[in-house]
Coordinates of C-alpha atoms in Angstrom, one line a residue:
M1 CA 25.2 5.4 -5.5
R2 CA 24.1 7.0 -2.3
S3 CA 24.1 4.6 0.6
F4 CA 22.5 4.2 3.9
R5 CA 25.9 5.0 5.6
F6 CA 25.0 8.2 4.0
V7 CA 21.9 8.7 5.3
L8 CA 23.3 8.0 8.5
S9 CA 25.9 10.3 7.9
L10 CA 23.4 13.1 7.8
L11 CA 21.8 12.1 11.3
G12 CA 24.9 13.6 12.4
I13 CA 25.0 16.9 10.8
G14 CA 22.9 18.2 13.3
V15 CA 24.3 16.8 16.7
V16 CA 27.7 18.1 16.2
A17 CA 25.8 21.3 15.8
L18 CA 23.5 20.9 18.9
L19 CA 27.1 19.9 21.3
S20 CA 28.8 22.9 19.8
M21 CA 25.9 24.6 22.7
S22 CA 27.6 25.0 25.9
S23 CA 24.2 25.4 28.2
A24 CA 24.0 22.6 29.7
P25 CA 20.2 22.3 29.2
A26 CA 21.5 22.1 25.6
L27 CA 23.6 19.8 25.9
A28 CA 21.6 17.6 27.5
E29 CA 19.1 18.8 24.9
A30 CA 21.6 17.3 22.4
A31 CA 22.6 14.4 24.3
A32 CA 19.0 13.1 24.2
V33 CA 18.5 13.9 20.4
R34 CA 21.8 12.0 19.8
S35 CA 20.4 9.3 21.4
F36 CA 17.4 9.1 19.9
Q37 CA 18.4 9.8 16.2
S38 CA 21.2 6.9 16.8
A39 CA 18.3 5.1 18.1
V40 CA 16.5 5.6 15.0
G41 CA 19.3 4.7 12.6
D42 CA 20.7 1.5 14.0
Y43 CA 16.8 0.4 13.9
Y44 CA 16.7 0.6 10.2
R45 CA 20.2 -0.2 9.8
E46 CA 19.1 -3.5 11.4
E47 CA 16.1 -3.4 9.2
F48 CA 18.0 -3.2 5.7
R49 CA 19.8 -5.9 6.9
A50 CA 17.1 -8.5 8.3
H51 CA 15.2 -7.4 4.7
P52 CA 17.2 -6.8 2.2
I53 CA 14.4 -7.4 -0.5
L54 CA 12.5 -3.9 1.6
A55 CA 15.9 -2.1 1.3
T56 CA 16.2 -2.6 -2.3
L57 CA 12.3 -1.4 -2.4
V58 CA 13.0 1.7 -0.2
G59 CA 16.2 2.8 -2.5
V60 CA 19.0 1.6 -0.2
H61 CA 21.6 -0.9 -2.5
D62 CA 24.1 -2.1 0.4
H63 CA 21.7 -5.7 0.2
D64 CA 20.9 -5.9 -3.3
A65 CA 22.0 -9.3 -3.2
E66 CA 20.9 -11.1 0.1
V67 CA 16.9 -12.2 0.2
D68 CA 15.5 -12.5 4.1
D69 CA 15.3 -15.7 5.6
L70 CA 12.2 -16.9 5.9
S71 CA 13.4 -20.2 7.5
Q72 CA 11.7 -20.5 11.3
E73 CA 15.1 -19.5 12.6
G74 CA 14.8 -16.0 10.9
H75 CA 11.5 -14.9 12.0
A76 CA 12.6 -16.1 15.7
L77 CA 15.8 -13.5 15.1
E78 CA 13.3 -10.9 13.8
A79 CA 11.0 -11.3 17.1
A80 CA 14.2 -10.7 18.7
R81 CA 14.9 -7.9 16.9
L82 CA 12.2 -5.9 17.1
H83 CA 11.5 -6.3 21.1
K84 CA 15.2 -5.1 21.2
A85 CA 14.3 -1.9 19.3
L86 CA 11.2 -1.6 21.4
D87 CA 13.4 -1.7 24.5
A88 CA 15.6 0.9 22.9
F89 CA 12.8 3.7 22.1
S90 CA 11.0 2.9 25.2
A91 CA 13.7 4.0 27.3
I92 CA 14.1 7.2 25.6
D93 CA 12.0 9.9 27.9
P94 CA 9.6 11.8 25.4
A95 CA 9.8 14.6 27.6
T96 CA 13.2 15.1 26.6
L97 CA 12.1 15.5 22.7
S98 CA 10.9 17.3 20.3
Q99 CA 7.5 17.6 19.8
S100 CA 8.3 16.2 15.8
D101 CA 11.1 13.8 17.5
R102 CA 7.8 12.8 20.3
D103 CA 5.9 12.1 17.1
D104 CA 8.8 10.1 15.6
R105 CA 9.1 8.0 18.6
E106 CA 5.3 7.4 19.1
V107 CA 4.8 6.3 15.5
L108 CA 8.2 3.9 15.6
I109 CA 6.8 2.3 19.4
S110 CA 3.5 1.8 17.8
D111 CA 4.4 0.0 14.4
I112 CA 6.9 -1.9 16.2
N113 CA 4.2 -3.1 18.3
A114 CA 2.3 -3.8 15.0
R115 CA 4.5 -6.0 14.0
L116 CA 5.6 -7.9 16.8
L117 CA 1.5 -8.7 16.7
D118 CA 2.0 -10.1 13.1
V119 CA 5.7 -12.3 13.7
D120 CA 4.6 -13.6 17.4
T121 CA 1.2 -13.8 17.8
I122 CA -1.1 -13.4 14.0
R123 CA 2.1 -15.7 12.7
N124 CA 0.8 -15.5 8.7
W125 CA 4.2 -16.9 8.0
R126 CA 3.5 -20.4 9.3
K127 CA -0.2 -20.2 7.4
D128 CA 0.2 -18.3 4.2
P129 CA 2.3 -19.7 1.6
G130 CA 1.9 -16.6 -0.6
V131 CA 4.5 -15.1 1.7
Y132 CA 7.2 -17.1 0.5
T133 CA 6.0 -16.7 -3.2
Q134 CA 5.4 -13.2 -3.3
S135 CA 9.0 -12.6 -1.1
A136 CA 10.8 -14.2 -4.0
T137 CA 8.8 -12.1 -7.0
S138 CA 9.8 -9.4 -5.4
A139 CA 13.3 -9.5 -4.6
I140 CA 13.4 -10.1 -8.7
F141 CA 11.1 -7.3 -9.3
A142 CA 12.5 -5.1 -7.1
L143 CA 15.6 -5.4 -9.1
V144 CA 14.3 -5.9 -13.2
H145 CA 11.5 -3.1 -13.0
R146 CA 14.0 0.0 -11.6
D147 CA 17.3 1.6 -13.6
F148 CA 19.0 2.2 -10.4
A149 CA 22.6 0.9 -11.2
P150 CA 24.1 0.0 -14.3
L151 CA 22.3 -3.3 -16.0
A152 CA 25.1 -5.3 -15.7
D153 CA 25.2 -4.2 -11.6
R154 CA 21.4 -5.3 -11.4
L155 CA 21.7 -8.6 -13.2
R156 CA 24.7 -9.6 -10.9
S157 CA 22.5 -9.1 -8.0
V158 CA 19.8 -11.0 -9.9
I159 CA 21.6 -14.1 -10.2
A160 CA 22.2 -13.8 -7.0
R161 CA 18.8 -13.9 -5.5
E162 CA 17.8 -16.2 -7.6
R163 CA 20.2 -18.9 -6.3
Q164 CA 18.8 -18.1 -3.0
I165 CA 14.9 -18.7 -4.4
P166 CA 15.1 -22.5 -3.9
A167 CA 16.0 -22.2 0.0
M168 CA 12.9 -19.7 0.5
L169 CA 10.4 -21.6 -1.1
A170 CA 11.8 -24.4 0.7
N171 CA 10.9 -22.3 4.0
G172 CA 7.4 -21.8 2.9
R173 CA 7.1 -26.0 2.5
A174 CA 9.3 -26.4 6.0
N175 CA 6.8 -23.7 7.7
I176 CA 3.3 -23.5 6.4
E177 CA 0.5 -25.4 9.0
H178 CA -3.1 -25.7 8.5
P179 CA -2.9 -22.6 5.7
P180 CA -6.5 -21.2 5.3
L181 CA -8.1 -22.2 1.8
A182 CA -8.5 -18.8 0.8
F183 CA -4.8 -18.2 1.4
V184 CA -3.7 -20.9 -0.5
E185 CA -6.3 -20.1 -3.9
I186 CA -5.4 -16.5 -3.9
A187 CA -1.3 -18.0 -4.1
I188 CA -2.1 -20.4 -6.9
R189 CA -4.0 -17.9 -8.6
N190 CA -0.8 -15.7 -8.3
I191 CA 2.1 -17.4 -8.9
S192 CA 1.4 -18.0 -12.7
G193 CA 2.1 -14.3 -12.9
S194 CA 6.0 -15.3 -10.9
I195 CA 6.6 -17.6 -13.0
N196 CA 5.9 -15.4 -16.4
L197 CA 8.2 -12.8 -14.8
L198 CA 11.3 -15.3 -14.7
K199 CA 10.4 -16.9 -18.2
R200 CA 9.8 -13.8 -19.7
G201 CA 10.6 -10.6 -17.6
V202 CA 14.2 -11.0 -16.6
P203 CA 15.4 -12.7 -19.8
A204 CA 14.0 -9.6 -21.6
A205 CA 15.2 -7.0 -19.2
F206 CA 19.0 -8.3 -19.8
A207 CA 18.7 -8.7 -22.8
S208 CA 21.7 -6.2 -23.6
V209 CA 23.9 -7.1 -21.2
Q210 CA 26.7 -8.3 -23.5
D211 CA 28.6 -10.3 -21.1
D212 CA 28.7 -14.2 -22.1
R213 CA 29.5 -15.2 -18.6
L214 CA 27.1 -13.3 -17.0
K215 CA 24.7 -14.6 -19.4
Q216 CA 25.0 -17.7 -18.8
D217 CA 25.1 -17.7 -15.0
L218 CA 21.7 -16.4 -15.2
A219 CA 20.2 -18.9 -17.3
A220 CA 21.0 -21.5 -15.0
A221 CA 20.4 -19.3 -11.5
N222 CA 16.7 -18.4 -13.9
D223 CA 16.1 -22.0 -14.8
A224 CA 16.3 -23.1 -11.2
A225 CA 14.4 -20.9 -10.2
I226 CA 11.8 -20.8 -12.5
A227 CA 11.6 -25.4 -11.5
A228 CA 11.8 -23.9 -7.4
F229 CA 8.5 -21.8 -8.6
E230 CA 6.5 -25.0 -10.7
S231 CA 7.7 -27.2 -8.0
Y232 CA 6.1 -25.2 -5.5
K233 CA 2.7 -24.6 -7.5
S234 CA 2.4 -28.6 -7.2
Y235 CA 2.7 -28.4 -3.3
L236 CA 0.1 -25.6 -3.6
E237 CA -2.5 -28.0 -5.6
E238 CA -1.7 -30.6 -3.0
L239 CA -1.6 -28.4 0.1
K240 CA -5.2 -27.0 -1.0
P241 CA -7.8 -29.9 -0.6
K242 CA -5.9 -30.1 2.9
A243 CA -6.6 -26.3 3.6
D244 CA -8.4 -26.5 7.0
G245 CA -7.1 -23.0 9.1
V246 CA -8.9 -20.2 9.9
F247 CA -8.0 -16.8 8.1
A248 CA -9.9 -14.7 11.1
L249 CA -8.0 -12.4 13.5
G250 CA -11.2 -12.2 15.9
P251 CA -12.4 -9.2 17.6
E252 CA -9.4 -8.9 20.4
L253 CA -6.0 -9.5 17.5
F254 CA -8.2 -7.1 15.2
A255 CA -8.6 -4.6 17.6
K256 CA -5.2 -4.2 18.5
R257 CA -4.0 -4.5 15.1
A258 CA -5.8 -1.3 14.3
A259 CA -4.6 0.0 17.5
Y260 CA -1.1 -0.6 16.7
S261 CA -0.7 -0.2 12.8
E262 CA -3.5 3.1 12.7
M263 CA -3.6 4.1 15.9
V264 CA -7.6 3.9 16.1
D265 CA -8.6 2.7 19.2
I266 CA -12.4 2.1 19.0
P267 CA -13.8 -1.3 19.3
P268 CA -14.4 -3.5 16.2
D269 CA -18.3 -3.6 16.6
R270 CA -18.6 -0.1 16.6
L271 CA -16.1 0.8 13.8
L272 CA -19.1 -1.8 12.3
E273 CA -21.8 0.6 13.1
I274 CA -20.2 3.5 11.7
A275 CA -19.1 1.1 8.3
H276 CA -22.6 0.5 8.3
A277 CA -23.7 4.2 8.5
Q278 CA -21.5 5.6 6.0
L279 CA -22.6 2.2 3.4
D280 CA -26.5 3.7 3.8
K281 CA -25.0 7.1 3.5
D282 CA -23.5 6.8 0.2
K283 CA -26.2 4.4 -1.2
N284 CA -28.4 7.5 -0.6
A285 CA -26.5 9.9 -2.1
L286 CA -25.9 7.4 -5.7
S287 CA -29.5 6.3 -5.4
A288 CA -29.8 10.4 -5.9
A289 CA -27.0 10.1 -8.7
A290 CA -28.3 7.6 -10.4
H291 CA -31.9 9.5 -10.5
E292 CA -29.9 12.1 -11.5
I293 CA -29.2 10.4 -14.8
D294 CA -32.5 8.5 -15.7
A295 CA -35.2 9.4 -13.2
P296 CA -37.6 6.7 -14.1
Q297 CA -34.9 3.6 -14.3
P298 CA -34.0 1.8 -11.1
V299 CA -30.6 2.5 -9.4
E300 CA -28.8 -0.8 -10.6
A301 CA -30.6 -0.3 -14.2
V302 CA -28.6 2.9 -14.5
L303 CA -25.7 1.7 -12.8
K304 CA -25.8 -1.6 -15.7
Q305 CA -26.3 1.5 -18.3
V306 CA -22.9 3.5 -17.7
R307 CA -20.8 0.2 -17.0
A308 CA -21.8 -0.5 -19.8
Q309 CA -19.8 2.4 -21.4
H310 CA -16.2 1.2 -21.1
P311 CA -13.4 0.8 -23.0
T312 CA -12.3 -2.5 -25.0
A313 CA -9.5 -4.3 -23.5
D314 CA -6.9 -3.3 -26.1
A315 CA -7.7 0.7 -25.2
L316 CA -8.0 0.2 -21.1
I317 CA -4.2 0.8 -20.7
G318 CA -4.8 4.1 -23.2
T319 CA -7.4 5.5 -21.6
A320 CA -6.2 5.7 -18.2
S321 CA -2.5 7.5 -19.4
D322 CA -5.2 10.3 -21.7
D323 CA -7.4 10.6 -18.6
L324 CA -3.9 11.7 -16.2
A325 CA -3.6 15.1 -18.0
G326 CA -6.9 16.4 -17.6
L327 CA -6.6 16.0 -14.3
R328 CA -3.8 17.1 -13.4
A329 CA -4.8 20.2 -15.1
F330 CA -7.8 20.7 -13.1
V331 CA -5.7 20.6 -9.6
Q332 CA -3.4 22.7 -10.7
D333 CA -6.1 25.3 -11.8
H334 CA -8.4 24.7 -9.1
R335 CA -5.9 25.3 -6.2
I336 CA -6.0 21.4 -5.1
A337 CA -2.9 21.0 -4.0
T338 CA 0.8 22.3 -5.1
I339 CA 2.1 20.4 -7.5
P340 CA 6.4 20.5 -6.5
S341 CA 7.3 18.7 -9.7
D342 CA 7.1 18.0 -13.2
L343 CA 7.5 14.2 -13.4
L344 CA 4.8 11.9 -15.2
P345 CA 4.1 8.3 -14.0
E346 CA 4.3 6.1 -16.3
V347 CA 1.0 3.8 -17.2
E348 CA 1.4 0.1 -17.6
E349 CA -0.3 -3.1 -17.3
T350 CA -0.2 -4.7 -14.0
P351 CA 2.8 -7.1 -13.2
E352 CA 0.9 -10.5 -13.6
F353 CA 2.0 -11.6 -9.9
R354 CA -0.4 -9.3 -8.7
R355 CA -3.0 -9.5 -10.6
A356 CA -5.2 -11.7 -8.7
T357 CA -6.2 -9.1 -5.9
T358 CA -5.3 -5.4 -7.8
A359 CA -7.1 -3.7 -9.8
A360 CA -5.1 -0.8 -10.5
A361 CA -2.0 0.6 -8.7
L362 CA 0.7 3.2 -8.1
D363 CA 3.9 1.9 -8.0
S364 CA 6.2 4.7 -6.8
P365 CA 10.2 5.0 -5.9
G366 CA 11.0 3.8 -2.1
A367 CA 11.1 6.7 1.0
L368 CA 15.1 6.9 -0.1
E369 CA 15.6 5.9 -3.6
T370 CA 17.8 8.7 -5.3
H371 CA 18.5 7.2 -8.8
A372 CA 15.3 5.4 -9.9
T373 CA 12.5 8.5 -9.9
Q374 CA 10.1 7.0 -12.4
A375 CA 6.6 6.3 -11.0
F376 CA 3.9 3.6 -12.3
Y377 CA 0.7 3.4 -12.5
Y378 CA -1.0 0.1 -13.2
V379 CA -4.3 -0.5 -15.0
T380 CA -4.9 -4.5 -14.4
P381 CA -6.4 -6.1 -17.7
P382 CA -8.5 -8.6 -18.6
D383 CA -7.4 -12.4 -18.2
T384 CA -6.8 -13.6 -21.5
G385 CA -8.6 -17.0 -20.2
L386 CA -11.4 -14.7 -19.9
S387 CA -14.4 -16.0 -21.9
A388 CA -15.9 -12.9 -23.5
E389 CA -18.7 -12.4 -21.6
K390 CA -16.7 -12.7 -18.6
R391 CA -13.9 -10.1 -20.2
K392 CA -17.0 -7.6 -20.6
E393 CA -18.4 -8.4 -17.1
Y394 CA -14.8 -7.9 -16.1
L395 CA -14.4 -4.5 -18.0
E396 CA -17.4 -2.5 -16.7
A397 CA -15.5 -2.4 -13.5
Y398 CA -13.0 -0.1 -15.7
F399 CA -16.3 2.2 -16.9
F400 CA -15.3 5.4 -18.1
A401 CA -16.2 8.2 -15.3
G402 CA -15.1 5.0 -13.0
L403 CA -11.5 4.6 -14.7
K404 CA -11.0 8.6 -13.7
M405 CA -11.8 8.2 -10.4
I406 CA -9.4 5.3 -10.4
S407 CA -6.9 7.6 -11.5
S408 CA -8.0 10.4 -9.4
H409 CA -7.2 7.8 -6.6
E410 CA -3.7 6.8 -8.1
V411 CA -2.7 10.3 -9.3
W412 CA -4.1 13.1 -9.4
P413 CA -4.4 13.9 -6.5
G414 CA -3.7 10.6 -4.8
H415 CA -0.9 8.3 -3.8
F416 CA 1.4 10.1 -6.9
M417 CA 0.9 13.9 -4.8
Q418 CA 2.1 11.9 -1.8
Y419 CA 4.8 10.9 -4.0
L420 CA 5.6 14.1 -5.1
A421 CA 5.0 15.7 -1.2
R422 CA 7.6 13.1 -0.2
R423 CA 10.6 14.2 -2.8
A424 CA 9.7 18.0 -2.3
H425 CA 10.8 17.7 1.6
P426 CA 14.6 16.2 1.9
E427 CA 14.1 17.6 5.6
W428 CA 11.9 15.1 6.8
S429 CA 13.7 12.6 9.4
L430 CA 14.7 9.2 8.5
A431 CA 11.3 8.3 10.9
R432 CA 8.8 10.5 9.0
K433 CA 10.4 9.5 5.8
M434 CA 9.6 5.7 6.7
A435 CA 6.4 5.9 7.9
H436 CA 3.6 4.7 5.8
A437 CA 0.2 4.4 8.2
Y438 CA -2.5 2.2 5.9
S439 CA -5.4 4.2 6.7
T440 CA -3.2 7.9 5.6
T441 CA -2.0 6.5 2.3
E442 CA -5.8 5.4 1.3
G443 CA -7.5 7.6 3.2
W444 CA -6.0 10.4 1.6
A445 CA -6.3 8.9 -2.4
H446 CA -10.0 7.7 -1.6
Y447 CA -10.8 11.6 -0.6
A448 CA -9.0 12.7 -3.2
E449 CA -12.0 11.1 -5.3
Q450 CA -14.4 12.5 -3.4
M451 CA -12.9 16.0 -3.5
M452 CA -12.2 16.4 -6.8
V453 CA -15.7 15.6 -7.7
E454 CA -16.9 18.4 -4.8
E455 CA -14.4 20.6 -6.5
G456 CA -16.0 20.4 -9.7
L457 CA -14.6 17.7 -11.6
G458 CA -16.5 16.9 -14.8
N459 CA -18.7 20.0 -14.5
G460 CA -21.2 18.1 -12.0
D461 CA -21.9 15.4 -14.5
P462 CA -24.0 13.1 -12.7
K463 CA -21.8 9.8 -14.3
L464 CA -19.3 10.9 -12.3
K465 CA -21.2 11.7 -9.8
L466 CA -22.5 8.4 -9.7
A467 CA -18.8 6.8 -9.8
Q468 CA -17.0 8.7 -7.5
L469 CA -20.1 7.0 -5.0
Q470 CA -19.6 3.4 -6.5
M471 CA -16.4 3.5 -5.4
A472 CA -17.1 4.8 -2.3
L473 CA -19.7 2.4 -2.0
M474 CA -16.6 -0.7 -2.9
R475 CA -15.1 0.9 -0.1
D476 CA -17.2 1.0 2.7
C477 CA -18.4 -2.5 1.6
R478 CA -14.1 -3.5 2.1
F479 CA -15.0 -1.9 6.1
V480 CA -17.9 -3.6 6.1
A481 CA -16.5 -6.7 4.9
A482 CA -12.7 -6.7 7.0
I483 CA -14.6 -6.7 10.2
E484 CA -17.4 -9.1 9.6
L485 CA -14.2 -11.8 8.0
H486 CA -12.0 -11.2 10.5
T487 CA -14.8 -10.9 13.8
K488 CA -17.9 -11.9 12.8
G489 CA -17.0 -15.5 11.4
K490 CA -17.9 -14.7 7.3
S491 CA -16.9 -16.6 4.9
V492 CA -15.3 -15.8 1.5
D493 CA -18.4 -16.5 -0.3
D494 CA -20.0 -14.4 2.3
A495 CA -17.9 -11.4 1.4
A496 CA -18.6 -11.8 -2.1
E497 CA -22.0 -11.1 -1.6
I498 CA -21.7 -8.0 0.6
F499 CA -19.7 -6.8 -2.7
M500 CA -22.1 -7.9 -5.3
K501 CA -25.8 -6.6 -3.3
Q502 CA -24.9 -3.4 -1.6
C503 CA -22.5 -2.7 -4.1
G504 CA -23.2 -3.4 -6.7
S505 CA -19.8 -5.4 -7.8
P506 CA -19.9 -7.7 -10.8
E507 CA -19.3 -11.1 -9.3
P508 CA -15.2 -11.6 -11.0
E509 CA -14.1 -7.9 -8.8
A510 CA -16.5 -9.2 -5.7
R511 CA -14.3 -12.0 -5.6
R512 CA -11.3 -10.4 -5.8
E513 CA -12.4 -7.9 -3.3
A514 CA -13.6 -10.6 -1.0
Y515 CA -10.3 -12.7 -1.0
R516 CA -8.2 -9.5 -0.3
G517 CA -10.1 -9.0 2.9
A518 CA -9.0 -12.4 4.0
R519 CA -5.5 -11.6 3.5
D520 CA -5.8 -8.4 4.2
P521 CA -8.1 -7.3 7.1
G522 CA -6.5 -3.9 6.6
Y523 CA -8.2 -3.1 3.4
M524 CA -11.0 -0.8 5.8
N525 CA -8.3 1.7 6.0
Y526 CA -9.9 2.8 2.9
T527 CA -13.1 4.3 4.1
L528 CA -11.5 4.8 8.0
G529 CA -9.0 7.1 6.6
K530 CA -11.2 9.0 4.4
L531 CA -13.5 9.9 7.5
Q532 CA -10.8 10.8 9.7
I533 CA -9.4 13.3 7.1
L534 CA -13.0 14.8 6.1
K535 CA -13.2 15.1 10.2
L536 CA -9.7 16.7 10.3
R537 CA -10.3 19.1 7.2
E538 CA -13.8 20.5 9.0
D539 CA -11.5 21.2 13.1
Y540 CA -8.9 22.9 10.9
R541 CA -11.7 24.4 9.3
A542 CA -12.8 25.5 12.6
K543 CA -9.6 26.2 13.9
R544 CA -8.9 28.8 10.6
G545 CA -11.5 30.3 10.3
D546 CA -11.6 33.2 7.1
K547 CA -8.5 32.3 6.8
F548 CA -8.6 28.6 6.0
S549 CA -7.7 27.4 2.6
L550 CA -8.3 24.1 0.6
M551 CA -5.0 24.2 -1.0
E552 CA -3.0 25.0 2.5
F553 CA -5.1 22.6 3.9
H554 CA -4.0 20.1 1.5
D555 CA -0.3 21.2 1.5
R556 CA 0.2 20.8 5.1
L557 CA -1.7 17.3 5.2
L558 CA 0.2 15.9 2.2
G559 CA 3.5 17.7 4.3
A560 CA 3.1 15.9 7.5
G561 CA 4.2 13.0 5.2
L562 CA 2.4 9.2 6.2
P563 CA 2.5 8.6 10.1
P564 CA -1.3 7.7 11.1
I565 CA -3.7 10.4 11.3
K566 CA -3.4 11.2 14.8
I567 CA 0.2 12.2 14.8
I568 CA -0.9 14.4 11.9
R569 CA -3.8 16.0 13.6
R570 CA -1.6 16.8 16.5
E571 CA 0.9 18.2 14.2
M572 CA -2.0 20.3 12.0
L573 CA -3.9 21.3 15.1
G574 CA -1.7 21.6 17.7
E575 CA -3.5 19.1 20.6
D576 CA -4.8 15.1 20.5
G577 CA -9.1 14.5 20.3
P578 CA -10.4 11.8 18.7
T579 CA -10.1 11.5 15.1
L580 CA -13.6 9.9 14.2

């Protein structure tokens, strides 16, 4: 198994070669490269040591038996570590680096500032009880779901981590103060999935292991972990009536978070103007698409008619799977982007512990994973406890044309293409492999939906255009709701109303979206990132003139990795400029 130490050793190859140069400028440049790469290596070595769960998820398996220190002291150590890393990168003179290293340094500094803002100022570890259940669940799921090592070895790591779950959840009880009601409710909705993972998923995953001692150890550790989760669930229920905290960041923190995380330095009020303008534009386009389908009917009636055409709950996963072959063929035949691999994702139901805020998602291997290369495309089925009427209403969100658009977003040519692009570029620096800007990641996938329809997917079927615009409206509403929830004092109920009235979302979908916005102020980044990519495409077209190729543009964009669009724009156009 390749370890992170092996990755670090790769970083030294270029240094040795550079040091063999005899000129003083070359030696100085080599020293600068070595200093920067050493700082990058130190940062990620410490990062994975401090965050063993992240290490497992990204494919570094030196810490698979460990978990993060979620105590108050652990968060203090985390802040100190990040400040030290920030000082180290800030001390490196960017003028001594290559352009790619300068860009990587800028991305790292911005990302560390964002994380310090979270740890020191926003402090969700003090407000969100779901931080602790999510960490404990991810610690186990990362070991169960990916086949990166022999089953018995992964079982030993599961046992070791499960033995630490009671302490992880105890840290939650000790740390949480004045949580917002929305955070508590989300944690309650998700925790049953975590318990079911331990009750059913873990024993089933390791049923074939023959070592009786390991099975006994698993049974004991699993029982203790389940008991800890059950106790934490009772704690959450007791906490709910007392939840009096505020989830809103406020304008200043919201702006800082966007500037650090996405390198978007635009005031929230201006972002809100952009969001409303895009919402109005897409609503008008949706009305035109609805008119093509059934001119005499109002938009709401046409939407209801189209959304009524959906798979059954039993056929949901199969329908999603069946769409993928046609989407892949369209990408290839229409020269949308180069498909660099024959790998395909597996389509599965969303794990239960993720269902409260997830309609569909791509779960791809981590940036440094070399063994477990399988990606999973998750689709969330309706809750078995829903009434027949609520189940039908829920499934309307997965109407046939809409599900095809969801699959475009998650798989072809959306997130799965981003994963294939990363695999196709082993030469990327460690910092570039680990870069993961929200607006770039989700912006591309959202852009992909629109671009595929523009390029002829569905042969002009207005239902597909309607579905694409309906999804665009959903992301526009996220853009609006995120800003209004976190800077304008809007409640979860207010946000749900935005989704129902402005986007035509069914009530269950609208509430799920509103809850997500309370916990995730960055979910505005879908539309924000798409708009940045559309502007970059037009500016790149203007630069290339007759030489412009959509396929070449997409290949270059995907080939730049997932840093903020500001960085990709600089690398593609050769200069900085406004991203919107």
